[in-house]
Coordinates of C-alpha atoms and ligand atoms in Angstrom, one line a residue:
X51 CA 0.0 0.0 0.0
X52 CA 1.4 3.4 -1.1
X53 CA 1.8 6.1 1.2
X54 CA -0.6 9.1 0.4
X55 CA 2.0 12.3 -0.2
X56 CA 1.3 15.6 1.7
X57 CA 0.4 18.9 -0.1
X58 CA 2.4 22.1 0.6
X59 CA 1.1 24.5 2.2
X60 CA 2.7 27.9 1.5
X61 CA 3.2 29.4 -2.4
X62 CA 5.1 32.0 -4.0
X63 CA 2.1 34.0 -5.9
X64 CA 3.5 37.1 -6.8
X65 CA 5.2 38.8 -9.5
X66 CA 9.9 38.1 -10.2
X67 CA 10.8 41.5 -11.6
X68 CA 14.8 42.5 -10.9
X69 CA 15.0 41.1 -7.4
X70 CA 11.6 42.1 -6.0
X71 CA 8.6 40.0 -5.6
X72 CA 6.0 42.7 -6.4
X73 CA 1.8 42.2 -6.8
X74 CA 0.9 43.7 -10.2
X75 CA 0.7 47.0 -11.7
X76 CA -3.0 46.4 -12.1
X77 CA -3.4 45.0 -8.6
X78 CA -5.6 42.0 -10.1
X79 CA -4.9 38.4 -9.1
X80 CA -6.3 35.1 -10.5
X81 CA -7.0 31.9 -8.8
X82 CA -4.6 28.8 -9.3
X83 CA -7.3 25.8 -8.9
X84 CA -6.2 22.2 -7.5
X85 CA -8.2 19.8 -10.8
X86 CA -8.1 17.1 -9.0
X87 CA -10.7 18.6 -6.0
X88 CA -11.6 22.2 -8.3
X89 CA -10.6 24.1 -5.0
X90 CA -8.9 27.3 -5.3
X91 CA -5.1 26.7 -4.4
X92 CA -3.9 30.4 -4.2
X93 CA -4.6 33.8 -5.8
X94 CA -1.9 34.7 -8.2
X95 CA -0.6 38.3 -9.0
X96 CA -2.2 38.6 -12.3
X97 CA 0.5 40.6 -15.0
X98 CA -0.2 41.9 -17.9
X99 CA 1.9 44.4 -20.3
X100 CA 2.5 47.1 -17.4
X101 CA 4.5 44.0 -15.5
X102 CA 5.6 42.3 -18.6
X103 CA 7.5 45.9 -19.3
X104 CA 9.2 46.7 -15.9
X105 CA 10.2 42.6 -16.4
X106 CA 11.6 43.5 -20.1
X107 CA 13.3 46.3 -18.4
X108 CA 15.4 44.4 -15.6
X109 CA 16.0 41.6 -18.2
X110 CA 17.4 44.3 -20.5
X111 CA 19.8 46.0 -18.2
X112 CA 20.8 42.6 -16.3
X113 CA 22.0 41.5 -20.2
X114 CA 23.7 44.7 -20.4
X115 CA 25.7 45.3 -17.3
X116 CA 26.3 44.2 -13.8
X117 CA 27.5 40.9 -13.5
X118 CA 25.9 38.5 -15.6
X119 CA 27.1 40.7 -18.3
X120 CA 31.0 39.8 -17.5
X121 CA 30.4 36.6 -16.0
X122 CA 32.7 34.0 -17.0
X123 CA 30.8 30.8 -18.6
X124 CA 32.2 28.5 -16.6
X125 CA 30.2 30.8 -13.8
X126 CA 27.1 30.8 -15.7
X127 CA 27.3 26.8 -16.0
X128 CA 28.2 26.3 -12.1
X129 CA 24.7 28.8 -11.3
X130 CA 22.7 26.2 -13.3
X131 CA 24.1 23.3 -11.5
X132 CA 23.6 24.9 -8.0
X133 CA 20.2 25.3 -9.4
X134 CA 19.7 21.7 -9.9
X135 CA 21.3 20.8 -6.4
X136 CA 18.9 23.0 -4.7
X137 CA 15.8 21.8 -7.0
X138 CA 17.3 17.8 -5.9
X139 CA 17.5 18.6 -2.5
X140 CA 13.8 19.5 -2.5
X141 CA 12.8 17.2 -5.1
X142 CA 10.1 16.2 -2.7
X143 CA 8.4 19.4 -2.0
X144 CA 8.6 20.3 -5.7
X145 CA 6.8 16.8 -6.7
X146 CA 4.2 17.7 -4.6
X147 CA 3.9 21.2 -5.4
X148 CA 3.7 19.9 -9.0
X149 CA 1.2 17.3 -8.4
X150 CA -1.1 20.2 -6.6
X151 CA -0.9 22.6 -9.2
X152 CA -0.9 20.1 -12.3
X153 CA -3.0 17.0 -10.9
X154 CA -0.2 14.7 -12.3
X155 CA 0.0 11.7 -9.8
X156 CA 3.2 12.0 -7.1
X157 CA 4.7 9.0 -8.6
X158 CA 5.4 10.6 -12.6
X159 CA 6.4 13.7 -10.5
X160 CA 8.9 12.3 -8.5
X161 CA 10.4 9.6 -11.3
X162 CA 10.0 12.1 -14.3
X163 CA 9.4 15.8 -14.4
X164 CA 11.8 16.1 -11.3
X165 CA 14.9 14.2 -12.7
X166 CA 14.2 15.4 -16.2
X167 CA 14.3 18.8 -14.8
X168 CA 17.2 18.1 -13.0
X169 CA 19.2 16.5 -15.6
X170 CA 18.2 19.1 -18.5
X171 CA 19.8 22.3 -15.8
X172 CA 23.0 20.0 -15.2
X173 CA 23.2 19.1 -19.1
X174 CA 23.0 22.8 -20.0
X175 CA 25.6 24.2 -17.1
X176 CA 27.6 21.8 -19.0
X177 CA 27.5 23.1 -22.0
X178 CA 28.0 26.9 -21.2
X179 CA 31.7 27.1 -21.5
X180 CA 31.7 24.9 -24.3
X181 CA 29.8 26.9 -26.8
X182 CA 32.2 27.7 -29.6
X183 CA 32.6 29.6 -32.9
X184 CA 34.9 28.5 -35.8
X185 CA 37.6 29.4 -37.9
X186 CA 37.0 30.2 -41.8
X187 CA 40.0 30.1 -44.3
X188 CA 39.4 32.4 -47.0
X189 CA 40.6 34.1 -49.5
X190 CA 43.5 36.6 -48.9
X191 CA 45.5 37.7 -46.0
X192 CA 42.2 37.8 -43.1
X193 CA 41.8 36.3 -40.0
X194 CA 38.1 34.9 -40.4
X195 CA 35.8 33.6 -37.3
X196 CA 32.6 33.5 -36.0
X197 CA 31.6 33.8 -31.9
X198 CA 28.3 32.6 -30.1
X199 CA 26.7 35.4 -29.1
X200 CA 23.5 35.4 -26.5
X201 CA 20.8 37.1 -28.7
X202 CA 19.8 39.0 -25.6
X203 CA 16.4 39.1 -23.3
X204 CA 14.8 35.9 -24.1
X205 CA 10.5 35.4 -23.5
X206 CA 9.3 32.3 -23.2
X207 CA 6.3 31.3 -23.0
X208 CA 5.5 27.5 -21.8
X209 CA 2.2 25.6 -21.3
X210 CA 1.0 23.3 -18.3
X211 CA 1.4 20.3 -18.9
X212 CA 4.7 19.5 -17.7
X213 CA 5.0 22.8 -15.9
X214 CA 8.7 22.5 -13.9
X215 CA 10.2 20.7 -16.7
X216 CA 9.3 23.3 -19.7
X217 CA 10.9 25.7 -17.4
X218 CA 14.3 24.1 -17.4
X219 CA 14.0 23.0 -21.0
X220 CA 13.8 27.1 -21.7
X221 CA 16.3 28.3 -18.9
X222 CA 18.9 25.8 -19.7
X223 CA 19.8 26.6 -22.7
X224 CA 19.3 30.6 -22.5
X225 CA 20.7 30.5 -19.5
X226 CA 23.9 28.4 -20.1
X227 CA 24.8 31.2 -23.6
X228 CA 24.2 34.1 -21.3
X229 CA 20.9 35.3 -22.4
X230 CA 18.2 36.7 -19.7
X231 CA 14.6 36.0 -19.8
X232 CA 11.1 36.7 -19.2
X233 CA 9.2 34.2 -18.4
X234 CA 5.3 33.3 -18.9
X235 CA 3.6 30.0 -17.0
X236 CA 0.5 29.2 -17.9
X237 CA -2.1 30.2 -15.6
X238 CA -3.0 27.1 -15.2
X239 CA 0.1 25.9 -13.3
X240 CA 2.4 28.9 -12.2
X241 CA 3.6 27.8 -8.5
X242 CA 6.1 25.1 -9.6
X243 CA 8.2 28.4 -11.8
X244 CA 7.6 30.7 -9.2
X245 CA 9.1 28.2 -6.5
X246 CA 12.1 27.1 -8.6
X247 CA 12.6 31.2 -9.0
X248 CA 13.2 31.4 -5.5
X249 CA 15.9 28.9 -5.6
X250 CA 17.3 30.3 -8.6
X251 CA 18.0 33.4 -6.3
X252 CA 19.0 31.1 -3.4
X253 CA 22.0 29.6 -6.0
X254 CA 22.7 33.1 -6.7
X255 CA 21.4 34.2 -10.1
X256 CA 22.3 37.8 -10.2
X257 CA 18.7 40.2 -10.1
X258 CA 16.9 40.5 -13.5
X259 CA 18.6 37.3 -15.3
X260 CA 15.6 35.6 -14.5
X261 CA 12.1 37.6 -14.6
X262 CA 8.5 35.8 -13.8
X263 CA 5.5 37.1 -14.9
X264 CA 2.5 35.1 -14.7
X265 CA -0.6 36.1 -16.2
X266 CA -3.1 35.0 -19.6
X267 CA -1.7 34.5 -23.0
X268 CA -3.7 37.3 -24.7
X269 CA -2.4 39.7 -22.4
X270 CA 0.4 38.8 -20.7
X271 CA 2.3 36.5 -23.3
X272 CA 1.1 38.9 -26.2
X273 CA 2.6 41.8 -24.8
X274 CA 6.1 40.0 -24.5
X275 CA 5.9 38.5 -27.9
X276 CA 5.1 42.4 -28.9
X277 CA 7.9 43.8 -27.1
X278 CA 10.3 46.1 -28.8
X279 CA 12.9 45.2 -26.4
X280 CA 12.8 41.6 -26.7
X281 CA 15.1 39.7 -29.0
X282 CA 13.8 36.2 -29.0
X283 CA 10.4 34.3 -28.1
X284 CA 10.6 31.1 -27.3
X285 CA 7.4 29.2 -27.1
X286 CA 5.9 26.0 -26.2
X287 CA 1.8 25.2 -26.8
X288 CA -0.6 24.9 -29.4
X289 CA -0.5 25.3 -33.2
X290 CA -3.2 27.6 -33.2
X291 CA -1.0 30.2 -30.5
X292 CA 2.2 29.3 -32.4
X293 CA 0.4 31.4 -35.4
X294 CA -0.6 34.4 -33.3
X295 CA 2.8 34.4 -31.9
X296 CA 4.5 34.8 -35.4
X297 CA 2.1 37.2 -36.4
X298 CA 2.8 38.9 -33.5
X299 CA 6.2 38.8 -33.6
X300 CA 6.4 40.1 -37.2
X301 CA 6.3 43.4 -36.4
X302 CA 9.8 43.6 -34.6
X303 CA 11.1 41.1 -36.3
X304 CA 11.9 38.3 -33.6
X305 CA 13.8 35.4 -33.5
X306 CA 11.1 32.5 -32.6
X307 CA 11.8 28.8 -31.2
X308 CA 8.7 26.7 -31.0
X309 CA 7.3 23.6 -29.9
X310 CA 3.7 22.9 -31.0
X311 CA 1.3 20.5 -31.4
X312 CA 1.2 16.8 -32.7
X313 CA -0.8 13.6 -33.5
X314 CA 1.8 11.2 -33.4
X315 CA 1.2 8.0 -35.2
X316 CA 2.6 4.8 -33.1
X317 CA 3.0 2.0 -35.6
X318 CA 2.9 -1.8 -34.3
X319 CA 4.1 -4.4 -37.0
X320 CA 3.1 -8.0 -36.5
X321 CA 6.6 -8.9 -36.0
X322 CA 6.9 -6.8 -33.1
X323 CA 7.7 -8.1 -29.6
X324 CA 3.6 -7.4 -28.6
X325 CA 4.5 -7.4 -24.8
X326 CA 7.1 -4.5 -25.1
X327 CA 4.6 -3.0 -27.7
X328 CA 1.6 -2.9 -25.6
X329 CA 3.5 -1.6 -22.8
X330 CA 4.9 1.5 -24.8
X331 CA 1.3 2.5 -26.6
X332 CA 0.1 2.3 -23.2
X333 CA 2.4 4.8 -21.6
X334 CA 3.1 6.4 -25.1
X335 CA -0.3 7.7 -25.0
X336 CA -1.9 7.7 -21.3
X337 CA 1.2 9.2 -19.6
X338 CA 0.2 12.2 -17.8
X339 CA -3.2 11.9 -18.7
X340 CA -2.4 11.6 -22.5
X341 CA -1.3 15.5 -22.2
X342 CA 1.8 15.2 -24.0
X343 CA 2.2 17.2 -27.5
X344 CA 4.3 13.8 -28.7
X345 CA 1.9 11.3 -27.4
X346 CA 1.5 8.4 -29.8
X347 CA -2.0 9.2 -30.5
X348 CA -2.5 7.6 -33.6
X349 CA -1.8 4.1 -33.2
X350 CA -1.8 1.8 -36.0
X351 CA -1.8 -1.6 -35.7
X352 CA -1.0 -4.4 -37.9
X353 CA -3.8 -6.5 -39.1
X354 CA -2.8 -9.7 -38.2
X355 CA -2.2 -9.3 -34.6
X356 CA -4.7 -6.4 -34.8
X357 CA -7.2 -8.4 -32.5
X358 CA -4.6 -10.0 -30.3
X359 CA -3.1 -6.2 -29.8
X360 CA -6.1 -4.7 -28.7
X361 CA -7.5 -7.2 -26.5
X362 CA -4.6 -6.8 -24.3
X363 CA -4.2 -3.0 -24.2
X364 CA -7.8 -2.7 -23.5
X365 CA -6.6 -5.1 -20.1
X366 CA -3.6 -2.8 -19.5
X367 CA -5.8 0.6 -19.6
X368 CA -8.6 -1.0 -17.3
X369 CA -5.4 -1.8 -14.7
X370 CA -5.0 2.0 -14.6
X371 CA -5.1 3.7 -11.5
X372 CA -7.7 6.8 -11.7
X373 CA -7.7 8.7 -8.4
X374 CA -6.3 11.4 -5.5
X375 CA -2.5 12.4 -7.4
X376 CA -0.8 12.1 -3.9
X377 CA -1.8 8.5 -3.4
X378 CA 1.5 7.1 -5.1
X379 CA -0.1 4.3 -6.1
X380 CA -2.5 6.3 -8.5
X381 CA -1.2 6.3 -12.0
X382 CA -3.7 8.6 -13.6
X383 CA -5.5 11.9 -12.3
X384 CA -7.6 14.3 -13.1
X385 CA -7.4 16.1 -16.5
X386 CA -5.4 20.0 -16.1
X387 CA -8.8 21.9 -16.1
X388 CA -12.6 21.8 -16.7
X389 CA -12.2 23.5 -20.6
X390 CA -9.7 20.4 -21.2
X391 CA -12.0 17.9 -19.7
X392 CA -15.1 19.6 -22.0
X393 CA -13.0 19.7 -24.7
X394 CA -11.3 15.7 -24.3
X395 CA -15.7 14.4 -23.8
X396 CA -16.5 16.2 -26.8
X397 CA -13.9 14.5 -29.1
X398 CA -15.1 11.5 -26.9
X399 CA -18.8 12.3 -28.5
X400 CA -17.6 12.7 -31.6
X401 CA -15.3 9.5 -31.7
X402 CA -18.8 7.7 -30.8
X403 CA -20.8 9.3 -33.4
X404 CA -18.5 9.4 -36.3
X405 CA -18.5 5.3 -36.1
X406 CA -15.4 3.9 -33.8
X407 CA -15.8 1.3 -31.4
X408 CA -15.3 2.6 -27.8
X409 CA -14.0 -0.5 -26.5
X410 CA -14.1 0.7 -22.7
X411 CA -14.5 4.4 -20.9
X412 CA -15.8 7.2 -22.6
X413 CA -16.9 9.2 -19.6
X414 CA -16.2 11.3 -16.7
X415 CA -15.0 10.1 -13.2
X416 CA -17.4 11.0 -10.3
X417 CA -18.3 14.8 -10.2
X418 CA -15.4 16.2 -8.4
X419 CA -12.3 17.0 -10.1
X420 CA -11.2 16.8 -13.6
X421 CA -11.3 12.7 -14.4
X422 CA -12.0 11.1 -17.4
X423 CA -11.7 7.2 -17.7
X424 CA -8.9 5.7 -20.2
X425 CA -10.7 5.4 -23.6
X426 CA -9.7 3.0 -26.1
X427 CA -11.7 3.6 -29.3
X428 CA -10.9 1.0 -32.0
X429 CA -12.1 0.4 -35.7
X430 CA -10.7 4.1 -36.1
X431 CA -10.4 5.7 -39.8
X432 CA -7.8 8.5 -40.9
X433 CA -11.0 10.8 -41.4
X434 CA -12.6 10.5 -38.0
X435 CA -11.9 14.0 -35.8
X436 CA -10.2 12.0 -33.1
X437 CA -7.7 10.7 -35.7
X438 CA -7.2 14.8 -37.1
X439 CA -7.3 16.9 -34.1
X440 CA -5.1 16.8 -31.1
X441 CA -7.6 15.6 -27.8
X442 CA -4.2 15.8 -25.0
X443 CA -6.4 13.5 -23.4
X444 CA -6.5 9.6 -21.5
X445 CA -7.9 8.5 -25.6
X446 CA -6.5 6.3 -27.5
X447 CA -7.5 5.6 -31.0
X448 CA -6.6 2.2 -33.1
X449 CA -6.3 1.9 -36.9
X450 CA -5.6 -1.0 -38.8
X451 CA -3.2 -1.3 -41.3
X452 CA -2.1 -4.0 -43.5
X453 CA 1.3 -3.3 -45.1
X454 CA 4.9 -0.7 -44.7
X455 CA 4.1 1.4 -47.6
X456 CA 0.0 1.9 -46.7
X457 CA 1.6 2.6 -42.8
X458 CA 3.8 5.4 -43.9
X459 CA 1.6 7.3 -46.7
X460 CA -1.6 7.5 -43.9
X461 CA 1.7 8.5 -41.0
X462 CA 2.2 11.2 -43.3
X463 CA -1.7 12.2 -43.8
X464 CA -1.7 15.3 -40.8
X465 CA -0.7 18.8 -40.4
X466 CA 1.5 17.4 -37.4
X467 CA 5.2 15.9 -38.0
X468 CA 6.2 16.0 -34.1
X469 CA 6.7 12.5 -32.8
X470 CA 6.7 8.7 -34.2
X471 CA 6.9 5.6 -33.1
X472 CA 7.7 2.2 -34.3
X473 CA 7.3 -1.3 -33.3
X474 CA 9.1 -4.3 -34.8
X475 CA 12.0 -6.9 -34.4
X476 CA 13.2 -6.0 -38.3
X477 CA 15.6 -3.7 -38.4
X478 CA 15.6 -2.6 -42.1
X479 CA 11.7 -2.0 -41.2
X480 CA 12.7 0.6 -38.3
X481 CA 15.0 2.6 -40.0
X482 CA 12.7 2.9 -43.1
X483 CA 10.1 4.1 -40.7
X484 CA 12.5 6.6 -39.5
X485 CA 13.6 8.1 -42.7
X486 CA 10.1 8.2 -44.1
X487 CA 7.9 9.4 -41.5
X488 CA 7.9 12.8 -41.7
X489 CA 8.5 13.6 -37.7
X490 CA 11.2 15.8 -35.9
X491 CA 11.5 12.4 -33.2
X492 CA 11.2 8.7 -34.4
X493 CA 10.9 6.5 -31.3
Ligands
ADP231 P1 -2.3 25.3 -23.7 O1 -3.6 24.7 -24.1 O2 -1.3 24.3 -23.6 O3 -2.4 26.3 -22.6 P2 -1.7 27.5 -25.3 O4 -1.0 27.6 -26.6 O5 -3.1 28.2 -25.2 O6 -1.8 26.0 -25.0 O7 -0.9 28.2 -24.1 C1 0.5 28.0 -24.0 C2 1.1 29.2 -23.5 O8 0.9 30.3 -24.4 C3 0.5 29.7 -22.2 O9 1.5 30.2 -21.3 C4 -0.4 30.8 -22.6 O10 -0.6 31.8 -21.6 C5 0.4 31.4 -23.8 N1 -0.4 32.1 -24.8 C6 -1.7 31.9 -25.1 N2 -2.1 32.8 -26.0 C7 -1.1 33.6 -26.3 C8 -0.9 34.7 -27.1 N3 -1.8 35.2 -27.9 N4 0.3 35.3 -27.1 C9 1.3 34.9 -26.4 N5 1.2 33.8 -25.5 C10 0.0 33.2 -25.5

């Protein structure tokens, strides 16, 4: 019997500008709400541009003078691994912190987004004194090379879903080549930044490096993608904010990294080791509540063990856990928010009227907090919505397939190209898969 995890008790809800925590310009807050009970967790200083431009501003002159500006590397490297000794030594607190704010269960918390985080700050310090130009021979009697330079205040913009981890994919790296940055949580899930903010300043981050604004994307986010004085957005969410950001962003003329959506096809061949296979479309698309942007979400299936396949997936997703987060034996919980829940039943809806066999779930869990039960629909076509449209929800849709070159074309048939997956014991088939699916990561 797992032991149930305690909650924290005491946030950090206010505004990081230089080296004061301030309440907004405005004075407005908004409520952070716990989905797996819908109670309000803590009121939030709510930014918007006022605080996004007095954050712009200490970001600005941090990048320009004091002493982040003539710190050596090496320096900058060593603040991101006393980062991730602090955030280890507190891995705990920050789990649960995590597991309040998101809903994710302890256990992913403490074996994933907390090492991951961990890692990625320790993997960048790393790197910072390592990050090199080149030498160019040319023509005539010059001396011709080229430096890494930080492009300057950095705004980045991440979503909820894996809250403390998009924060150290995004400081890591700007961090580690000397940039500053703004930062945007989602309001959705703002504690676990503003905490690991605190102990950025506790490893000694001089003021203004690191700036943390939460507030809403429309007003908040746009006004730091709109920013004259920002050099670089860097963004994590959906497709559909990806293009208002570049819009946005046209104006100055800003550099722009993103991460966006996907609908990630999974692709078991009958020659595939089917315990390893079931296992990996099972987490591949339920872990943290199927709100990942690679999840395998499309999973294709071979005919001939087509039925064998999805009788036993159907047993691994009933043998999920659905329940209170802190109890570490729960392996699912609730869904981020009640517009996420609305929006994964209504694909749900539409999965059952469009003609797919919802093999088991389909609905909500009890009336309190955000749970929906794991879905498996089966008998799924490439024109159905829930084989289109991104659900980031406990769904998983099966298609049938019945040969390499059908797999790939009907891969390829989406707007997405962020994830893949493959299953088999051929190796010729693997790397084919790899080289033809059109996907940044093949699996
Ligand atoms: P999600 O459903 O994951 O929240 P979004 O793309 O809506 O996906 O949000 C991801 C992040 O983008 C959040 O931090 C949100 O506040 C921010 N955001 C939303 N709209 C905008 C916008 N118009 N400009 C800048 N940032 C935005």
């Amino acid at each position: 019997m797992a032991t149930i995890a305690t909650p924290p008790t005491t946030y950090q809800t206010k505004i990081l500008i230089g080296d004061q925590w301030r309440d907004s310009v405005s004075g407005k807050t908004f409520s952070t709400i716990n989905p797996a009970t819908e109670e309000v967790i803590a009121e939030v200083a709510e930014g918007d541009a006022a605080d996004i431009d007095l954050a712009v501003t200490a970001a600005r002159n941090a990048f320009e003078s004091g002493p982040w500006a003539s710190m050596d590397a090496r320096d900058r490297g060593m603040l991101l691994m006393k980062l991730a000794d602090l955030m280890e030594a507190r891995l705990e607190e920050l789990a649960a912190l995590e597991t309040l704010d998101n809903g994710k269960p302890i256990s992913d918390a403490r074996a994933a987004d907390l090492p991951l985080a961990i890692d990625c700050l320790r993997y960048y310090g790393g790197w910072a004194d390592k990050i090199q130009g080149a030498t160019i021979p040319i023509r005539g009697n010059y001396f011709c090379y080229t430096r890494r330079e930080p492009v300057g205040v950095c705004g980045q913009i991440i979503p909820w879903n894996f809250p403390i981890l998009m924060a150290a994919w995004k400081w890591g790296p700007a961090l580690a080549a000397g940039k500053t940055v703004v930062m945007e949580p989602d309001e959705q899930t703002p504690l676990t930044c503003l905490r690991i903010a605190e102990l950025a300043f506790e490893a000694g981050f001089p003021p203004g490096v690191i700036n943390v604004v939460p507030g809403f994307g429309p007003t908040a986010g746009a006004s730091l993608v709109k920013h004259p004085n920002v050099d670089k957005i860097a963004f994590t969410g959906e497709h559909h904010t990806g293009k208002i950001i570049m819009k946005d962003a046209a104006a100055t003329l800003k550099r722009l990294t993103f991460e966006l959506g996907g609908k990630s096809p999974n692709i078991v061949f009958a020659d595939a080791n089917l315990d390893d296979a079931v296992a990996g479309a099972e987490f591949g698309l339920f872990f943290n509540q199927g709100q990942c942007c690679c999840a395998g979400s499309r999973l294709f299936v071979e005919d001939s063990v087509h039925d064998e396949f999805v009788e036993r997936v159907v047993e691994r997703a009933k043998e999920r856990v659905v329940g209170n987060p802190f109890d570490g034996d729960t392996t699912q919980g609730p869904q981020v928010d009640q517009a996420q829940m609305e929006k994964i039943l209504g694909f749900i809806e539409k999965g059952k009227e469009q003609g797919a066999d919802c093999l088991i779930g389909g609905s909500r869990v009890g009336d309190q907090g955000y749970f929906i039960e794991p879905t498996v629909f089966d008998n799924v076509t490439d024109d159905m919505d829930i084989a289109q449209h991104e659900i980031f929800g406990p769904v998983m849709n099966i298609l049938r397939f019945k040969d390499v070159d059908e797999v790939i074309e009907r891969s390829n048939r989406t707007m997405f190209g962020l994830a893949a997956a493959v299953w088999t014991s051929d190796v010729t088939k693997a790397h084919r898969i790899a080289s033809e699916v059109r996907a940044g990561t093949v699996w």
